[in-house]
Tab-separated table of C-alpha atoms in Angstrom:
chain	number	residue	atom	x	y	z
V	933	MET	CA	11.272	126.653	186.908
V	934	TYR	CA	10.741	129.686	184.686
V	935	GLY	CA	11.763	132.967	186.296
V	936	GLU	CA	14.295	131.488	188.698
V	937	GLN	CA	17.836	132.832	188.967
V	938	LEU	CA	20.198	130.880	186.730
V	939	GLN	CA	23.789	129.996	187.469
V	940	ALA	CA	26.679	127.740	186.583
V	941	THR	CA	28.557	125.911	189.328
V	942	VAL	CA	32.218	124.998	189.727
V	943	CYS	CA	33.389	122.068	191.818
V	944	ALA	CA	37.163	121.776	192.231
V	945	VAL	CA	38.646	118.790	194.056
V	946	GLY	CA	42.316	118.269	194.820
V	947	ASP	CA	45.426	120.341	195.403
V	948	VAL	CA	45.460	123.476	193.249
V	949	ARG	CA	49.194	122.922	192.659
V	950	LYS	CA	48.685	119.598	190.894
V	951	ARG	CA	50.184	119.546	187.415
V	952	ALA	CA	47.558	117.180	186.003
V	953	VAL	CA	43.999	118.522	185.753
V	954	ILE	CA	40.873	116.748	184.553
V	955	TYR	CA	38.536	119.541	183.468
V	956	THR	CA	34.945	118.676	182.544
V	957	ILE	CA	32.150	120.885	181.230
V	958	SER	CA	28.449	120.075	181.089
V	959	GLY	CA	25.608	122.015	179.519
V	960	THR	CA	27.520	123.698	176.688
V	961	HIS	CA	24.468	122.904	174.596
V	962	GLY	CA	21.980	123.622	177.355
V	963	VAL	CA	19.500	120.755	177.407
V	964	GLU	CA	22.315	118.279	176.691
V	965	GLY	CA	23.719	119.114	180.109
V	966	TYR	CA	21.487	116.714	182.028
V	967	ALA	CA	23.449	113.686	180.832
V	968	GLY	CA	26.734	115.516	181.355
V	969	SER	CA	25.655	116.340	184.889
V	970	MET	CA	25.143	112.629	185.532
V	971	ALA	CA	28.684	111.914	184.360
V	972	GLN	CA	30.117	114.648	186.581
V	973	ILE	CA	28.208	113.364	189.608
V	974	SER	CA	29.480	109.854	188.867
V	975	MET	CA	33.031	111.181	188.975
V	976	LEU	CA	32.410	112.912	192.303
V	977	ARG	CA	30.589	110.013	193.953
V	978	GLY	CA	32.617	107.186	192.468
V	979	ASN	CA	35.319	105.125	194.123
V	980	SER	CA	39.058	105.698	193.828
V	981	SER	CA	39.027	104.576	190.181
V	982	MET	CA	37.153	107.797	189.405
V	983	PHE	CA	39.772	109.903	191.178
V	984	PRO	CA	43.270	108.673	190.311
V	985	ARG	CA	46.155	109.852	192.448
V	986	GLY	CA	48.142	112.869	191.427
V	987	VAL	CA	45.368	114.773	189.647
V	988	ARG	CA	43.058	117.689	190.321
V	989	MET	CA	39.424	117.653	189.203
V	990	VAL	CA	37.594	120.765	188.026
V	991	HIS	CA	33.947	120.345	187.029
V	992	LEU	CA	32.071	123.224	185.397
V	993	HIS	CA	28.397	122.353	185.742
V	994	LEU	CA	25.723	123.642	183.326
V	995	ILE	CA	27.781	126.381	181.708
V	996	ASN	CA	24.718	127.332	179.633
V	997	PRO	CA	22.005	127.371	182.324
V	998	TYR	CA	19.597	129.315	180.109
V	999	GLY	CA	19.519	126.570	177.498
V	1000	ALA	CA	19.179	123.881	180.157
V	1001	SER	CA	16.299	125.723	181.812
V	1002	TYR	CA	14.353	126.463	178.628
V	1003	ILE	CA	15.041	123.145	176.824
V	1004	LEU	CA	17.283	124.742	174.213
V	1005	LYS	CA	20.690	124.014	172.750
V	1006	GLU	CA	21.333	127.734	172.463
V	1007	ASN	CA	22.039	130.335	175.131
V	1008	GLU	CA	20.207	133.564	175.996
V	1009	GLN	CA	21.633	135.239	172.856
V	1010	ASN	CA	20.408	132.340	170.692
V	1011	ALA	CA	24.087	131.512	170.222
V	1012	ASP	CA	25.516	128.040	169.883
V	1013	GLN	CA	27.861	128.168	172.866
V	1014	ILE	CA	30.505	125.879	171.351
V	1015	LYS	CA	30.814	128.319	168.451
V	1016	ASN	CA	30.761	131.315	170.756
V	1017	VAL	CA	33.535	129.995	172.990
V	1018	ALA	CA	35.609	129.520	169.818
V	1019	MET	CA	35.042	133.255	169.130
V	1020	TYR	CA	33.564	132.775	165.665
V	1021	TYR	CA	31.585	135.977	166.240
V	1022	THR	CA	34.833	137.882	165.555
V	1023	LEU	CA	35.127	136.537	161.994
V	1024	ASN	CA	32.389	138.480	160.177
V	1025	TYR	CA	31.516	135.138	158.611
V	1026	ASP	CA	28.305	134.438	156.757
V	1027	ASN	CA	26.975	131.169	155.459
V	1028	PRO	CA	25.055	131.476	152.173
V	1029	ILE	CA	23.175	128.209	152.675
V	1030	LEU	CA	21.905	129.101	156.134
V	1031	GLN	CA	21.278	132.692	155.058
V	1032	ARG	CA	19.026	131.485	152.269
V	1033	LEU	CA	17.292	129.021	154.575
V	1034	MET	CA	16.453	131.608	157.226
V	1035	ASP	CA	15.441	134.256	154.695
V	1036	GLN	CA	12.983	131.990	152.880
V	1037	ILE	CA	11.184	129.981	155.573
V	1038	ASP	CA	9.047	132.826	157.024
V	1039	LEU	CA	9.967	132.091	160.634
V	1040	PRO	CA	7.370	134.440	162.242
V	1041	ASN	CA	4.500	132.458	160.693
V	1042	LEU	CA	5.928	128.973	160.992
V	1043	GLY	CA	3.062	127.872	163.202
V	1044	ASN	CA	0.917	127.785	160.065
V	1045	VAL	CA	0.808	124.383	158.347
V	1046	SER	CA	1.158	125.793	154.828
V	1047	VAL	CA	4.185	127.852	155.917
V	1048	GLN	CA	5.700	124.710	157.418
V	1049	GLN	CA	5.192	122.886	154.134
V	1050	ASN	CA	6.921	125.726	152.316
V	1051	ALA	CA	9.831	125.527	154.792
V	1052	PHE	CA	10.207	121.817	154.023
V	1053	ALA	CA	10.258	122.693	150.332
V	1054	VAL	CA	12.947	125.334	150.922
V	1055	PHE	CA	15.108	122.814	152.751
V	1056	ALA	CA	14.602	120.218	150.024
V	1057	GLN	CA	15.561	122.770	147.369
V	1058	LEU	CA	18.750	123.621	149.247
V	1059	ILE	CA	19.715	119.954	149.189
V	1060	ALA	CA	18.917	119.788	145.481
V	1061	ASP	CA	21.015	122.892	144.762
V	1062	TYR	CA	23.999	122.292	147.045
V	1063	GLY	CA	23.892	118.594	147.888
V	1064	GLU	CA	23.046	116.957	151.203
V	1065	GLU	CA	26.665	116.877	152.385
V	1066	ALA	CA	27.138	120.620	151.842
V	1067	VAL	CA	23.871	121.455	153.614
V	1068	ASN	CA	24.805	119.278	156.589
V	1069	LEU	CA	28.233	120.920	156.755
V	1070	ALA	CA	26.600	124.352	156.670
V	1071	MET	CA	24.391	123.385	159.621
V	1072	LYS	CA	27.453	122.192	161.558
V	1073	THR	CA	29.561	125.247	160.681
V	1074	GLY	CA	27.006	127.878	161.623
V	1075	GLN	CA	26.530	131.517	160.754
V	1076	GLY	CA	27.078	134.978	162.172
V	1077	LYS	CA	24.526	137.171	160.402
V	1078	ARG	CA	21.056	135.936	161.394
V	1079	PRO	CA	20.467	136.427	165.161
V	1080	GLN	CA	17.225	134.435	165.029
V	1081	GLY	CA	18.729	131.730	162.854
V	1082	ILE	CA	20.091	128.300	163.621
V	1083	ALA	CA	23.738	127.741	164.596
V	1084	TYR	CA	24.250	131.444	165.343
V	1085	PHE	CA	27.667	132.487	166.675
V	1086	GLY	CA	26.252	135.223	168.889
V	1087	PRO	CA	26.897	138.983	168.727
V	1088	SER	CA	29.800	138.984	171.194
V	1089	LYS	CA	31.424	136.980	173.975
V	1090	SER	CA	28.570	135.397	175.904
V	1091	TRP	CA	28.174	135.232	179.661
V	1092	SER	CA	28.957	131.506	179.423
V	1093	SER	CA	32.173	132.157	177.481
V	1094	GLN	CA	33.241	134.795	179.999
V	1095	THR	CA	32.528	132.371	182.835
V	1096	GLU	CA	34.468	129.563	181.173
V	1097	GLU	CA	37.426	131.901	180.698
V	1098	TYR	CA	37.254	132.908	184.366
V	1099	VAL	CA	37.211	129.269	185.480
V	1100	VAL	CA	40.287	128.416	183.403
V	1101	ASN	CA	42.228	131.377	184.786
V	1102	LYS	CA	41.208	130.766	188.397
V	1103	TYR	CA	41.167	126.983	188.711
V	1104	LEU	CA	43.856	125.794	186.280
V	1105	PRO	CA	46.798	128.091	187.130
V	1106	TYR	CA	49.451	125.390	187.573
V	1107	ALA	CA	48.266	122.825	185.043
V	1108	SER	CA	50.860	121.408	182.692
V	1109	HIS	CA	48.693	118.476	181.538
V	1110	ILE	CA	44.962	118.926	180.963
V	1111	LEU	CA	42.290	116.427	179.996
V	1112	LEU	CA	39.263	118.445	178.844
V	1113	ILE	CA	35.936	116.641	178.479
V	1114	ASP	CA	32.938	118.563	177.140
V	1115	TRP	CA	29.832	116.408	177.722
V	1116	HIS	CA	27.170	116.284	174.988
V	1117	THR	CA	24.326	114.120	173.716
V	1118	ALA	CA	22.776	112.993	170.404
V	1119	VAL	CA	25.790	111.634	168.474
V	1120	GLY	CA	26.349	107.888	168.291
V	1121	PRO	CA	24.410	104.701	169.041
V	1122	TYR	CA	21.446	104.916	171.406
V	1123	GLY	CA	22.601	104.794	175.021
V	1124	ALA	CA	26.311	104.513	174.184
V	1125	TRP	CA	29.044	107.091	174.753
V	1126	SER	CA	31.353	108.106	171.900
V	1127	PHE	CA	34.489	110.196	172.352
V	1128	VAL	CA	34.968	112.882	169.688
V	1129	PRO	CA	38.612	114.032	169.735
V	1130	PHE	CA	39.492	117.513	168.503
V	1131	ASP	CA	42.900	116.583	167.109
V	1132	ASN	CA	45.229	113.678	166.349
V	1133	GLU	CA	46.985	113.865	169.720
V	1134	SER	CA	43.666	113.578	171.564
V	1135	GLU	CA	42.534	110.698	169.363
V	1136	ALA	CA	45.773	108.777	169.929
V	1137	ALA	CA	45.549	109.314	173.692
V	1138	PHE	CA	41.971	108.029	173.924
V	1139	LYS	CA	42.874	104.946	171.894
V	1140	ARG	CA	45.723	104.193	174.306
V	1141	TRP	CA	43.495	104.541	177.354
V	1142	ALA	CA	40.284	102.917	176.085
V	1143	SER	CA	41.133	101.064	172.900
V	1144	ASN	CA	37.890	99.075	172.778
V	1145	ASP	CA	35.499	101.968	173.358
V	1146	LEU	CA	33.650	104.071	170.813
V	1147	ILE	CA	35.316	106.990	169.098
V	1148	SER	CA	33.794	109.267	166.453
V	1149	PRO	CA	35.520	111.724	164.098
V	1150	TYR	CA	35.242	115.440	164.747
V	1151	ASP	CA	32.957	116.614	161.962
V	1152	LEU	CA	31.865	120.096	163.024
V	1153	GLY	CA	32.704	122.708	160.437
V	1154	VAL	CA	35.174	125.470	161.222
V	1155	PRO	CA	34.426	128.792	159.489
V	1156	THR	CA	37.124	130.457	157.434
V	1157	GLY	CA	39.686	131.995	159.770
V	1158	GLY	CA	38.363	130.121	162.799
V	1159	GLN	CA	39.963	127.622	165.133
V	1160	LEU	CA	38.763	124.570	167.013
V	1161	PRO	CA	36.924	125.093	170.312
V	1162	TYR	CA	39.050	125.529	173.447
V	1163	SER	CA	42.177	126.166	171.383
V	1164	THR	CA	43.201	129.054	173.648
V	1165	ILE	CA	43.353	126.999	176.858
V	1166	LYS	CA	46.882	125.800	176.161
V	1167	THR	CA	48.095	129.360	175.672
V	1168	LYS	CA	46.211	130.750	178.673
V	1169	THR	CA	47.477	128.104	181.081
V	1170	GLY	CA	50.907	127.479	179.599
V	1171	ALA	CA	50.142	123.746	179.660
V	1172	ARG	CA	52.446	121.444	177.724
V	1173	ARG	CA	49.611	119.151	176.686
V	1174	VAL	CA	45.832	119.530	176.384
V	1175	ILE	CA	43.818	116.454	175.443
V	1176	ARG	CA	40.346	117.663	174.466
V	1177	GLY	CA	37.157	116.346	173.014
V	1178	PHE	CA	33.415	116.008	173.210
V	1179	TRP	CA	32.002	112.938	174.904
V	1180	GLU	CA	28.632	112.206	173.347
V	1181	ALA	CA	25.795	110.065	174.682
V	1182	GLY	CA	23.930	108.712	171.662
V	1183	THR	CA	20.191	109.284	171.284
V	1184	TYR	CA	18.386	109.207	167.916
V	1185	ASN	CA	19.466	109.418	164.281
V	1186	VAL	CA	19.240	112.809	162.588
V	1187	THR	CA	16.423	112.954	160.031
V	1188	MET	CA	14.663	115.638	158.023
V	1189	GLU	CA	12.137	115.816	160.862
V	1190	THR	CA	14.962	116.440	163.333
V	1191	ASN	CA	16.220	119.425	161.353
V	1192	ALA	CA	12.646	120.694	161.105
V	1193	LEU	CA	12.358	120.374	164.878
V	1194	PHE	CA	15.303	122.742	165.356
V	1195	ILE	CA	13.667	125.355	163.115
V	1196	LEU	CA	10.281	125.002	164.794
V	1197	ARG	CA	11.940	125.432	168.182
V	1198	LEU	CA	13.177	128.834	166.971
V	1199	TYR	CA	9.635	129.794	166.004
V	1200	CYS	CA	8.373	128.822	169.449
V	1201	ARG	CA	11.159	130.772	171.097
V	1202	PHE	CA	10.747	134.038	169.223
V	1203	TYR	CA	7.169	134.138	167.937
V	1204	SER	CA	5.022	131.962	170.188
V	1205	ASN	CA	5.060	130.888	173.837
V	1206	ILE	CA	5.394	127.784	175.954
V	1207	THR	CA	1.655	127.595	176.672
V	1208	ASP	CA	0.818	127.064	172.996
V	1209	PRO	CA	-0.064	123.335	172.621
V	1210	PHE	CA	1.889	123.186	169.358
V	1211	CYS	CA	5.002	124.572	171.042
V	1212	LYS	CA	4.529	122.380	174.093
V	1213	ASP	CA	4.800	119.429	171.741
V	1214	ILE	CA	7.894	120.865	170.022
V	1215	ILE	CA	9.597	121.490	173.366
V	1216	SER	CA	8.752	117.975	174.540
V	1217	LYS	CA	10.193	116.467	171.353
V	1218	THR	CA	13.315	118.617	171.688
V	1219	GLN	CA	13.886	117.343	175.200
V	1220	GLU	CA	13.320	113.751	174.134
V	1221	TYR	CA	15.790	114.058	171.271
V	1222	PHE	CA	18.596	115.428	173.435
V	1223	TYR	CA	17.696	113.721	176.707
V	1224	PRO	CA	15.530	110.604	176.248
V	1225	GLN	CA	13.188	110.013	179.154
V	1226	ALA	CA	13.208	106.220	178.993
V	1227	ASN	CA	14.751	104.603	182.062
V	1228	GLN	CA	16.517	102.189	179.725
V	1229	TRP	CA	18.460	105.025	178.058
V	1230	LYS	CA	19.411	106.523	181.403
V	1231	LYS	CA	20.634	103.173	182.700
V	1232	LEU	CA	22.561	102.445	179.512
V	1233	THR	CA	24.375	105.776	179.607
V	1234	TYR	CA	25.043	105.521	183.345
V	1235	ASP	CA	26.497	102.022	183.086
V	1236	ALA	CA	28.513	102.848	179.977
V	1237	ILE	CA	30.196	105.968	181.313
V	1238	ASN	CA	30.973	104.327	184.653
V	1239	ASN	CA	32.647	101.519	182.739
V	1240	VAL	CA	34.875	103.589	180.464
V	1241	LEU	CA	35.644	106.652	182.601
V	1242	PRO	CA	37.992	104.894	185.069
V	1243	LYS	CA	40.095	103.613	182.163
V	1244	VAL	CA	40.439	107.060	180.624
V	1245	LEU	CA	41.099	108.882	183.890
V	1246	SER	CA	43.663	106.371	185.129
V	1247	GLY	CA	45.344	106.288	181.716
V	1248	PHE	CA	45.721	110.055	181.714
V	1249	ALA	CA	47.037	110.125	185.288
V	1250	ALA	CA	49.470	107.269	184.668
V	1251	GLU	CA	51.064	109.013	181.692
V	1252	VAL	CA	51.524	112.212	183.670
V	1253	ASN	CA	53.010	110.352	186.636
V	1254	ILE	CA	55.362	108.351	184.408
V	1255	GLY	CA	56.516	111.590	182.823
V	1256	ALA	CA	57.192	113.079	186.252
V	1257	LYS	CA	59.189	110.007	187.308
V	1258	LEU	CA	61.258	110.168	184.127
V	1259	ILE	CA	62.060	113.826	184.774
V	1260	ILE	CA	63.164	113.021	188.335
V	1261	SER	CA	65.236	110.105	187.062
V	1262	ASP	CA	66.879	112.301	184.431
V	1263	LEU	CA	67.673	114.932	187.056
V	1264	ARG	CA	69.291	112.312	189.263
V	1265	ILE	CA	71.435	111.123	186.368
V	1266	ILE	CA	72.480	114.678	185.552
V	1267	MET	CA	73.301	115.394	189.198
V	1268	GLY	CA	75.305	112.186	189.369
V	1269	ILE	CA	77.339	113.211	186.332
V	1270	ILE	CA	77.962	116.683	187.756
V	1271	ILE	CA	79.081	115.269	191.118
V	1272	GLY	CA	81.280	112.723	189.348
V	1273	LEU	CA	82.972	115.411	187.285
V	1274	PHE	CA	83.479	117.535	190.376
V	1275	LEU	CA	85.107	114.679	192.293
V	1276	PHE	CA	87.237	113.788	189.271
V	1277	ARG	CA	88.616	117.323	189.122
V	1278	ILE	CA	89.425	117.252	192.833
């Protein structure tokens, strides 16, 4: 409901002193948070397979409540939260492709059909000049100079980034092993979940735990001087290992019309209003792209995540518990040697 107070919610389950923490985040990209919320609820309501022994669960629900409320990927600063949490706003980075796009499409008048046609022509010319791969990479990398543009880093640390930092400091103080899952939608086959690991260690871990399930390469661009999202968690917590990745529920393939939809959503946000029939249609299409309304899609994603999650969670917990047992075993051996040497000297 428009005008209501917005908030993010934290649900922590398990002993705060547990070394192994499963940390999940939904709503990083606002409207994508509805599917992530379903996955978090499944973990809370599921049987023991969803809550392996020896772990603590921390769920951060709808970290970007503004985007979720207004059917946007972006937050209240028009920032892409995944880029903001990675602190790309500190880099003074510009993106010439996106700069040219935003400067030439006449965003304030994009409700006009002829202006829309010109915007399509601008986008087509960018592809002709730079190549489709470079344009796609530019869209995924983002920019820090156009506050009303797409994939904006934000002007400073957002409320969501501050909240995420607070949650890590407060709820993960003793973690030595962390499994971080950031729930998203759009990437991958319709109704299926694909894990997108941030690094080789995370990819190898997922393949051990769920070898037959879908995995997609991390293909978001990182601006010059930047680092991958959530890279600071290991330093902040002192954890020995952080397995991290997006978990994406597939919706529809990206097309030229999809990219146009993202631009038109900016027009509706800044230069029109939600009562405009044109913008009502754009908002409806945005929601459908990121959160399909068909019961079939909802059932597919629900069944799929409830099938693969227990394997991943139990695999993570088992490796941590095995490591703990090995440490105890090693300590016993060392103590035995020390006692033996002591008795020998006597």
